[in-house]
Short mmCIF file of C-alpha atoms and ligand atoms in Angstrom, two decimals:
data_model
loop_
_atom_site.label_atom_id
_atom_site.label_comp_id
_atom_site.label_asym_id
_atom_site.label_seq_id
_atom_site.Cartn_x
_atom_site.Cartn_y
_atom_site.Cartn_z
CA UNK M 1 104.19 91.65 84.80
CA UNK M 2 101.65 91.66 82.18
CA UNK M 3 99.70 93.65 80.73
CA UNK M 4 96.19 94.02 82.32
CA UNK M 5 93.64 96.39 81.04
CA UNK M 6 90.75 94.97 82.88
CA UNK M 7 88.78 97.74 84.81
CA UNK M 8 86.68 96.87 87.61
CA UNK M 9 82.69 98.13 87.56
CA UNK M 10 80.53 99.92 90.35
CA UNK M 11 78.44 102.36 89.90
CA UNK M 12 74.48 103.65 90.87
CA UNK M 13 71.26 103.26 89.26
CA UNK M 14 69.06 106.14 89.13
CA UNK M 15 66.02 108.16 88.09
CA UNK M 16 66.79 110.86 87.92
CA UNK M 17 70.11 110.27 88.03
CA UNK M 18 72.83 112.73 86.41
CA UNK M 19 72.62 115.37 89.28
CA UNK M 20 73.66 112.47 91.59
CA UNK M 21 77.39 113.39 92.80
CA UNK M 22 78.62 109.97 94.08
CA UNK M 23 80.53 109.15 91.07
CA UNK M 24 82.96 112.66 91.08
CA UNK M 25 83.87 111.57 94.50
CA UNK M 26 84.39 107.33 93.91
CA UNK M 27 86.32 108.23 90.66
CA UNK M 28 88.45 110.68 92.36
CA UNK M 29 88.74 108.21 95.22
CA UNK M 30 89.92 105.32 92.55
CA UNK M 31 92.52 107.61 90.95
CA UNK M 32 94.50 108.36 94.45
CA UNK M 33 94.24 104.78 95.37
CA UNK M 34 95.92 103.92 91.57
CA UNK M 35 93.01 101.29 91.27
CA UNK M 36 91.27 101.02 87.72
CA UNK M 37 87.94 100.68 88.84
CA UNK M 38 84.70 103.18 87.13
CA UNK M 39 82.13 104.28 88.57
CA UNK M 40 79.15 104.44 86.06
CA UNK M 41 76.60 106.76 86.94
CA UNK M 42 72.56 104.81 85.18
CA UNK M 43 69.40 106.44 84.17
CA UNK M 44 67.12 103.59 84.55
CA UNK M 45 63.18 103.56 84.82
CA UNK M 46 61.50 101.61 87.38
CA UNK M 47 60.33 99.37 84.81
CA UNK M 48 64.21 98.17 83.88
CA UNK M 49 65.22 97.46 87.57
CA UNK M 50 65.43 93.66 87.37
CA UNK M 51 66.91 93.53 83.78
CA UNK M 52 69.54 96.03 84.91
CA UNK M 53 70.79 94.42 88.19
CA UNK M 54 70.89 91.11 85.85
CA UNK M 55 72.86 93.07 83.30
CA UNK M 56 75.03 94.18 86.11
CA UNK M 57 75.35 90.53 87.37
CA UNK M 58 76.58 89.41 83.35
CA UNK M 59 79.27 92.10 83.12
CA UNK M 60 80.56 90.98 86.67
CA UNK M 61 79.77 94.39 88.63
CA UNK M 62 81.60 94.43 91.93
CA UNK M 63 78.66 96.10 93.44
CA UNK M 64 76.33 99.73 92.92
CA UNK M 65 74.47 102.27 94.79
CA UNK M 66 71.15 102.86 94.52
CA UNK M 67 69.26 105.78 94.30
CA UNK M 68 65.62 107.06 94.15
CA UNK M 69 63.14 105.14 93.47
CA UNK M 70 65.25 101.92 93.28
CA UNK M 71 66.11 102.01 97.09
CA UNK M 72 63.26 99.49 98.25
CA UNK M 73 62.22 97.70 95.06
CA UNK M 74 65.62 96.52 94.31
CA UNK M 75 65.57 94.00 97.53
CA UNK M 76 63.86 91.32 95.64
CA UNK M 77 66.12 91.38 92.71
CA UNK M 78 69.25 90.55 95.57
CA UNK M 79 70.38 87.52 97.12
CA UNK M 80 69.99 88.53 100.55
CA UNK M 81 69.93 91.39 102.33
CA UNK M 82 72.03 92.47 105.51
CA UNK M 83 70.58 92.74 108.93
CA UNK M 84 70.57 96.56 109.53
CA UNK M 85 69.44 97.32 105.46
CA UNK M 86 66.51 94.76 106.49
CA UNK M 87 65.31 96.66 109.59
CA UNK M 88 65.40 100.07 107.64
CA UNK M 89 63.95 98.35 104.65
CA UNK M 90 65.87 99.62 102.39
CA UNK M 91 69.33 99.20 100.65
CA UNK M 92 71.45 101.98 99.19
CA UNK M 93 75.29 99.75 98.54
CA UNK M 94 75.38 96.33 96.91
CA UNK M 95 78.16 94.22 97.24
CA UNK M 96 79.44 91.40 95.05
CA UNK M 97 80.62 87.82 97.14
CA UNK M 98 81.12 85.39 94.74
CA UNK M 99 78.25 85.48 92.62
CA UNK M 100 75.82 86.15 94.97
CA UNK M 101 74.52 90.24 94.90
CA UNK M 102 74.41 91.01 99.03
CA UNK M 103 72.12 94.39 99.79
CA UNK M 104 73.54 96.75 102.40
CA UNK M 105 72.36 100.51 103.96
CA UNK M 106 75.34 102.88 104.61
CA UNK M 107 73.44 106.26 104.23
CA UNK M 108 72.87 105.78 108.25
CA UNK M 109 76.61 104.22 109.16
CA UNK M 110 77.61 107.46 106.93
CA UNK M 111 75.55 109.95 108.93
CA UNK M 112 77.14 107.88 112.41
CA UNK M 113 80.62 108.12 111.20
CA UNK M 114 80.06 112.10 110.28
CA UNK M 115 78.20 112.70 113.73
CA UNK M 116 81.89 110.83 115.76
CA UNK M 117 84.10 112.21 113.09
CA UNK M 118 83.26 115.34 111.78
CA UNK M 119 80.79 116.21 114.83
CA UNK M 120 83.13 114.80 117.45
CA UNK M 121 79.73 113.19 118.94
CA UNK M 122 78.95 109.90 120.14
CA UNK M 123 75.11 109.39 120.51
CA UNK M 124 75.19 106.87 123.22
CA UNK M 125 72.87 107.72 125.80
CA UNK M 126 71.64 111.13 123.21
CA UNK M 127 68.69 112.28 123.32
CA UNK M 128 67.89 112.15 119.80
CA UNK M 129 65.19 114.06 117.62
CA UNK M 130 64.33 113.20 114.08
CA UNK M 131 62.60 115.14 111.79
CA UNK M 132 60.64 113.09 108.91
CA UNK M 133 60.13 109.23 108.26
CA UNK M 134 61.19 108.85 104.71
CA UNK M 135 64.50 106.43 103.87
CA UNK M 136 67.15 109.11 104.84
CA UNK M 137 65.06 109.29 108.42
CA UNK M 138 64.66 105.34 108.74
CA UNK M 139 68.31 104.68 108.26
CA UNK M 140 70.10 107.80 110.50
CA UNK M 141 67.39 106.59 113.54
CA UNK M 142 68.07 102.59 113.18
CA UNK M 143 71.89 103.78 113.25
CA UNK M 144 71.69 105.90 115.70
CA UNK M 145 69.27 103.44 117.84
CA UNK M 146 71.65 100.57 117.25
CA UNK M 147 74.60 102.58 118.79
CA UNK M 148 72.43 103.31 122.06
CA UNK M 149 70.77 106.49 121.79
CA UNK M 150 69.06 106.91 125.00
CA UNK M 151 65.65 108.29 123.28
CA UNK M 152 65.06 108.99 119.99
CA UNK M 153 61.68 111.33 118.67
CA UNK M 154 60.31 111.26 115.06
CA UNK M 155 58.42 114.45 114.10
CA UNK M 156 57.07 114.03 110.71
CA UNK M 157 54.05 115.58 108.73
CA UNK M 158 52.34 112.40 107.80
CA UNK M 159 51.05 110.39 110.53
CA UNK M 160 50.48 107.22 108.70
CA UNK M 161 54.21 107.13 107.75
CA UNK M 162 55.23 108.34 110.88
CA UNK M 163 53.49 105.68 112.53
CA UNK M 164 54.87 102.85 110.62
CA UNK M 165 58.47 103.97 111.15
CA UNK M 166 58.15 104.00 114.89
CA UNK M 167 56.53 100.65 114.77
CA UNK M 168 59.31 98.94 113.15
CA UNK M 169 62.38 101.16 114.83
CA UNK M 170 60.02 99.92 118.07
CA UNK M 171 60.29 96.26 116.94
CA UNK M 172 64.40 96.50 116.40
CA UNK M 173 65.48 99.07 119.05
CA UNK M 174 66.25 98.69 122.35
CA UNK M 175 65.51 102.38 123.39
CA UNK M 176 62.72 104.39 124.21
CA UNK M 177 60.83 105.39 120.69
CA UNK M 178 58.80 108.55 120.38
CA UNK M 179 56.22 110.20 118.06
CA UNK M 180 55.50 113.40 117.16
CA UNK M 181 52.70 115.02 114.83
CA UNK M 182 54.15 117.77 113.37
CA UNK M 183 51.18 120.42 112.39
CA UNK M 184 52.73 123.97 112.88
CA UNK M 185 55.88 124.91 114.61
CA UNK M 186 57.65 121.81 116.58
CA UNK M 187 59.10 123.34 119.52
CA UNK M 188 62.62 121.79 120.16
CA UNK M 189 62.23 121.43 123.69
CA UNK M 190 65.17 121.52 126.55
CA UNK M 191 67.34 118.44 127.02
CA UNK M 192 67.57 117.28 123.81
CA UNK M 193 70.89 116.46 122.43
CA UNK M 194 71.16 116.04 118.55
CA UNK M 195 68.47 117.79 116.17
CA UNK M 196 68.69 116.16 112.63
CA UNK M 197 67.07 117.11 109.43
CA UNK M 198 65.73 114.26 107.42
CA UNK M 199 63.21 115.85 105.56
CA UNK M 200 63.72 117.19 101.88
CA UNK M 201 62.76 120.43 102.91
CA UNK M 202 65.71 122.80 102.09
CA UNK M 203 66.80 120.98 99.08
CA UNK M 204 67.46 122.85 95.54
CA UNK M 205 65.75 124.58 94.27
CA UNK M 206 63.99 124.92 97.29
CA UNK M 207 66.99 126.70 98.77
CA UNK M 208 64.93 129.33 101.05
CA UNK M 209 62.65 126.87 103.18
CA UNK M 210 63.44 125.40 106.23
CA UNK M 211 61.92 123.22 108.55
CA UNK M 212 59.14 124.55 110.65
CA UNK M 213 60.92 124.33 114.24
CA UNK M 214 61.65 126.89 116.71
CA UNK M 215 64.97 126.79 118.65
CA UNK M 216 64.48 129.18 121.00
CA UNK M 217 64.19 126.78 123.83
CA UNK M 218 66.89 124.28 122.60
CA UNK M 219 69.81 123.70 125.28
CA UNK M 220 72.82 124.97 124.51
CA UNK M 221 75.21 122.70 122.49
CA UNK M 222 72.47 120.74 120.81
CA UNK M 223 73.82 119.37 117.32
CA UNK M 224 71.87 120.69 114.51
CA UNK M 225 72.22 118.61 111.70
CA UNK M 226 70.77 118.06 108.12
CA UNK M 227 70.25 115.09 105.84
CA UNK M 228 70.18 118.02 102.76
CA UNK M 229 73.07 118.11 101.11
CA UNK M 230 72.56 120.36 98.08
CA UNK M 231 73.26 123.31 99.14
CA UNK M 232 75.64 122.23 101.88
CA UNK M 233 74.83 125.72 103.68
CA UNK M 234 70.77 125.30 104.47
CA UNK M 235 68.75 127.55 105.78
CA UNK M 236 67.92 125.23 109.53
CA UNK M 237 71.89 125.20 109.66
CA UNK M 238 72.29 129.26 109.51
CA UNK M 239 69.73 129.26 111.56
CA UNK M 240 71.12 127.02 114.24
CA UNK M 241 74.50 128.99 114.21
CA UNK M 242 73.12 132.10 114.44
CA UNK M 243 72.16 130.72 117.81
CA UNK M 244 75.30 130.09 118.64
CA UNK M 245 74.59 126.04 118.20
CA UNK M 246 77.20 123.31 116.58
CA UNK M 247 76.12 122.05 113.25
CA UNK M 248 76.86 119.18 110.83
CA UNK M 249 75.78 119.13 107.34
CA UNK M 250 74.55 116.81 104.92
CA UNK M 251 78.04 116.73 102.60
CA UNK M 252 79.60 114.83 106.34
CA UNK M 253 76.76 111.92 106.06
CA UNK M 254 77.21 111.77 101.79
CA UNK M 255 81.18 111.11 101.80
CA UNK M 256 80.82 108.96 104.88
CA UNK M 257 78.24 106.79 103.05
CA UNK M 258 80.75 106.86 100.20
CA UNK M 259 83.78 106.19 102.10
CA UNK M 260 82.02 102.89 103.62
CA UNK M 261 80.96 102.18 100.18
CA UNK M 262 84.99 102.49 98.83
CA UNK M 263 85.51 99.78 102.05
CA UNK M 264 83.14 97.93 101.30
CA UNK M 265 83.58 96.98 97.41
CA UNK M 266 87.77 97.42 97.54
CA UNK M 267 88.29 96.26 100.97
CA UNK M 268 90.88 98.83 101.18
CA UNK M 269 90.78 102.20 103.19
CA UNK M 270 89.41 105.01 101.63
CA UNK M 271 91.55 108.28 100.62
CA UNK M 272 88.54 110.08 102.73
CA UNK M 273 90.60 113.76 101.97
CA UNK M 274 90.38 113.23 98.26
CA UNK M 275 86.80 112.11 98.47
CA UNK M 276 85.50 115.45 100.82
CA UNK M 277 87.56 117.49 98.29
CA UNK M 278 86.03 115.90 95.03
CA UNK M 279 82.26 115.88 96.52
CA UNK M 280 82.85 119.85 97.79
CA UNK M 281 84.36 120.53 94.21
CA UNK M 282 81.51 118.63 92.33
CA UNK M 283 78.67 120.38 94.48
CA UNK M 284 80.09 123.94 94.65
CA UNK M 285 82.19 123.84 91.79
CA UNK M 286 85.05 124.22 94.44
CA UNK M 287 83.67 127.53 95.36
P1 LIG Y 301 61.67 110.68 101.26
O1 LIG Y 301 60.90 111.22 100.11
O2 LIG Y 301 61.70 109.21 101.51
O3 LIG Y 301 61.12 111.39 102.62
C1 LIG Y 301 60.90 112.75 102.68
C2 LIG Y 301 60.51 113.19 104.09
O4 LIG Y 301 60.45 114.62 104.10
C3 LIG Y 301 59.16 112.68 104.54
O5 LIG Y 301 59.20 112.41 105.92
C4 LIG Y 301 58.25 113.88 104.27
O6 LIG Y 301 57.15 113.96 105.15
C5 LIG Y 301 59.19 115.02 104.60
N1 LIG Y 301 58.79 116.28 103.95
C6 LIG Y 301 59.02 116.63 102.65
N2 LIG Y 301 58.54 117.88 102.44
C7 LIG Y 301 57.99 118.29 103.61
C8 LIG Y 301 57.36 119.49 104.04
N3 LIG Y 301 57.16 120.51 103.20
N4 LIG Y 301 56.94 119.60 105.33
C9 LIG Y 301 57.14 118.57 106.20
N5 LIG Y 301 57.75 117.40 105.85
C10 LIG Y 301 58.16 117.28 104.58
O7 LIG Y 301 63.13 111.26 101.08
P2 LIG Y 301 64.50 110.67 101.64
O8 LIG Y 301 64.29 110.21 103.03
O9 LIG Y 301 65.07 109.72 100.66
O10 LIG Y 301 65.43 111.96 101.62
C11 LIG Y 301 65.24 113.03 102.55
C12 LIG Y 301 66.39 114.01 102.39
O11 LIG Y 301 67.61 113.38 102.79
C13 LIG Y 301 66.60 114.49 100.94
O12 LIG Y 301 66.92 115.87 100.97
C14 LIG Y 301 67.81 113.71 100.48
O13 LIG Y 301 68.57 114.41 99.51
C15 LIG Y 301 68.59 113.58 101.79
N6 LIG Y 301 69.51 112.45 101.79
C16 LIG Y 301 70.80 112.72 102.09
C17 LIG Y 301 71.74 111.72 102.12
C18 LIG Y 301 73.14 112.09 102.45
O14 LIG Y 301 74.01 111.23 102.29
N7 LIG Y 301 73.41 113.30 102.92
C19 LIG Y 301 71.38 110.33 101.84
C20 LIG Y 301 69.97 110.13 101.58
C21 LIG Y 301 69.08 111.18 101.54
P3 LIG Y 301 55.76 113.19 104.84
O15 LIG Y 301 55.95 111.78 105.30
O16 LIG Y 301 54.78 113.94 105.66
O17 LIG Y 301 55.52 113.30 103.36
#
């Protein structure tokens, strides 16, 4: 056979960027599927955003992620957008057919997969509570609406953007959509199913917060579960096993999104073993 030294490109665009662990865990994920593929982890200011995707587009990228604050103002620099990235307005995976650059979301498919995986839970018929309405929140509640949660609940801080993520998970859902102003302690009431963190609260350095919610009246067995990945171990989560509930963290939702992300751009399975390992060892320093 000959020679062929050709590596393929992915990779994420960023600002900041170089904290951003996906590219420890798609390298590794390369290397055990003896595929030369790189993974390029991009600083690049708002400003650059359409000049970079073109770059990427010259040097024949098969696809990136995208990362703050590129998540939403990339979508007019794509040639379309998928269905579920549209409804959460926002796209985290691109993918390369042909020439054309096609948008996707799989932070919410990745928080899914970790919730039937990982969690052993299937949210059909859940009754689902989500805390905050930024992207992480938007994507896990489409997701989780589009696999037939019975009810889902948004509890968020800001009203305004609470409001407009109800309205459009109202105008794509099937089921029964909820809001919640959240001044004070929310009060995690009986019945519910799955509790899920998708605020920021909790995230380095800001190690010792938590979310302002009392679990004193949560049913036993409600899944706890946080968007917050850095540190793995938050503060909600000790809290939530020190009452004896089931937890998933945030590390479940980041190698899922990863793993779909593998799929996606390879087509081939992903070594998901080798990926947990190489996220856990670039977060904790394999602590
Ligand atoms: P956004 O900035 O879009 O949204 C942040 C949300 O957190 C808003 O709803 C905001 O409320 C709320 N919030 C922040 N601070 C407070 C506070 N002190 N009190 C109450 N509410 C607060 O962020 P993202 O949605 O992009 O990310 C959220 C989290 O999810 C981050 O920690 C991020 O790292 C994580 N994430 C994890 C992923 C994974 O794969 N595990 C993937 C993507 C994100 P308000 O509207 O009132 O400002």
């Amino acid at each position: 056979m000959p020679a062929d030294y050709k590596a393929e490109l992915v990779g994420v665009l960023g600002q900041p960027v170089a904290e951003n662990p996906t590219g420890a865990m798609q390298e590794a994920a390369f290397a055990a599927a003896g595929l030369n593929w790189r993974y390029l982890t991009m600083e690049v200011p708002p400003a650059q955003l359409a000049r970079a995707v073109e770059g990427l587009r010259a040097l024949g990228f098969r696809g990136f992620n995208l990362t703050i604050p590129h998540k939403v103002a990339v979508m007019p620099y794509l040639d379309d957008v998928a269905a579920e990235a549209r409804m959460i307005g926002a796209v985290n995976t691109v993918r390369r057919e042909g020439d054309r650059f096609i948008g996707e979301n799989t932070d919410g498919k990745g928080f899914l997969r970790g919730l039937r995986l990982d969690a052993g839970v299937d949210p059909r018929g859940k009754r689902v509570v989500v805390l905050g309405a930024g992207g992480a929140a938007r994507a896990i509640a489409t997701e989780i609406g589009l696999a037939e949660a019975g009810e889902i609940t948004v509890v968020n801080r800001s009203e305004a953007r609470g409001r407009g993520m109800t309205e459009d998970l109202r105008r794509n859902l099937a089921c029964p959509i909820r809001l919640l102003p959240w001044n004070g302690t929310y009060m995690v009431p009986e019945g519910i199913d799955i509790l899920v963190n998708a605020t920021s609260i909790g995230l380095f350095p800001d190690v010792h917060s938590m979310p302002a919610v009392d679990l004193a009246h949560a049913s036993a067995g409600m899944l706890v579960c946080d968007a917050v990945f850095n540190p793995p171990e938050t503060r909600l989560l000790a809290a939530a096993r020190e009452r004896g509930l089931p937890t998933l963290d945030g590390l479940s939702m980041l190698v899922y999104q990863g793993v779909i992300g593998f799929e996606i751009w390879t087509g081939r399975t992903a070594p998901e073993q080798v990926m947990k390992a190489a996220l856990r060892e670039a977060l904790t320093g394999g602590a």
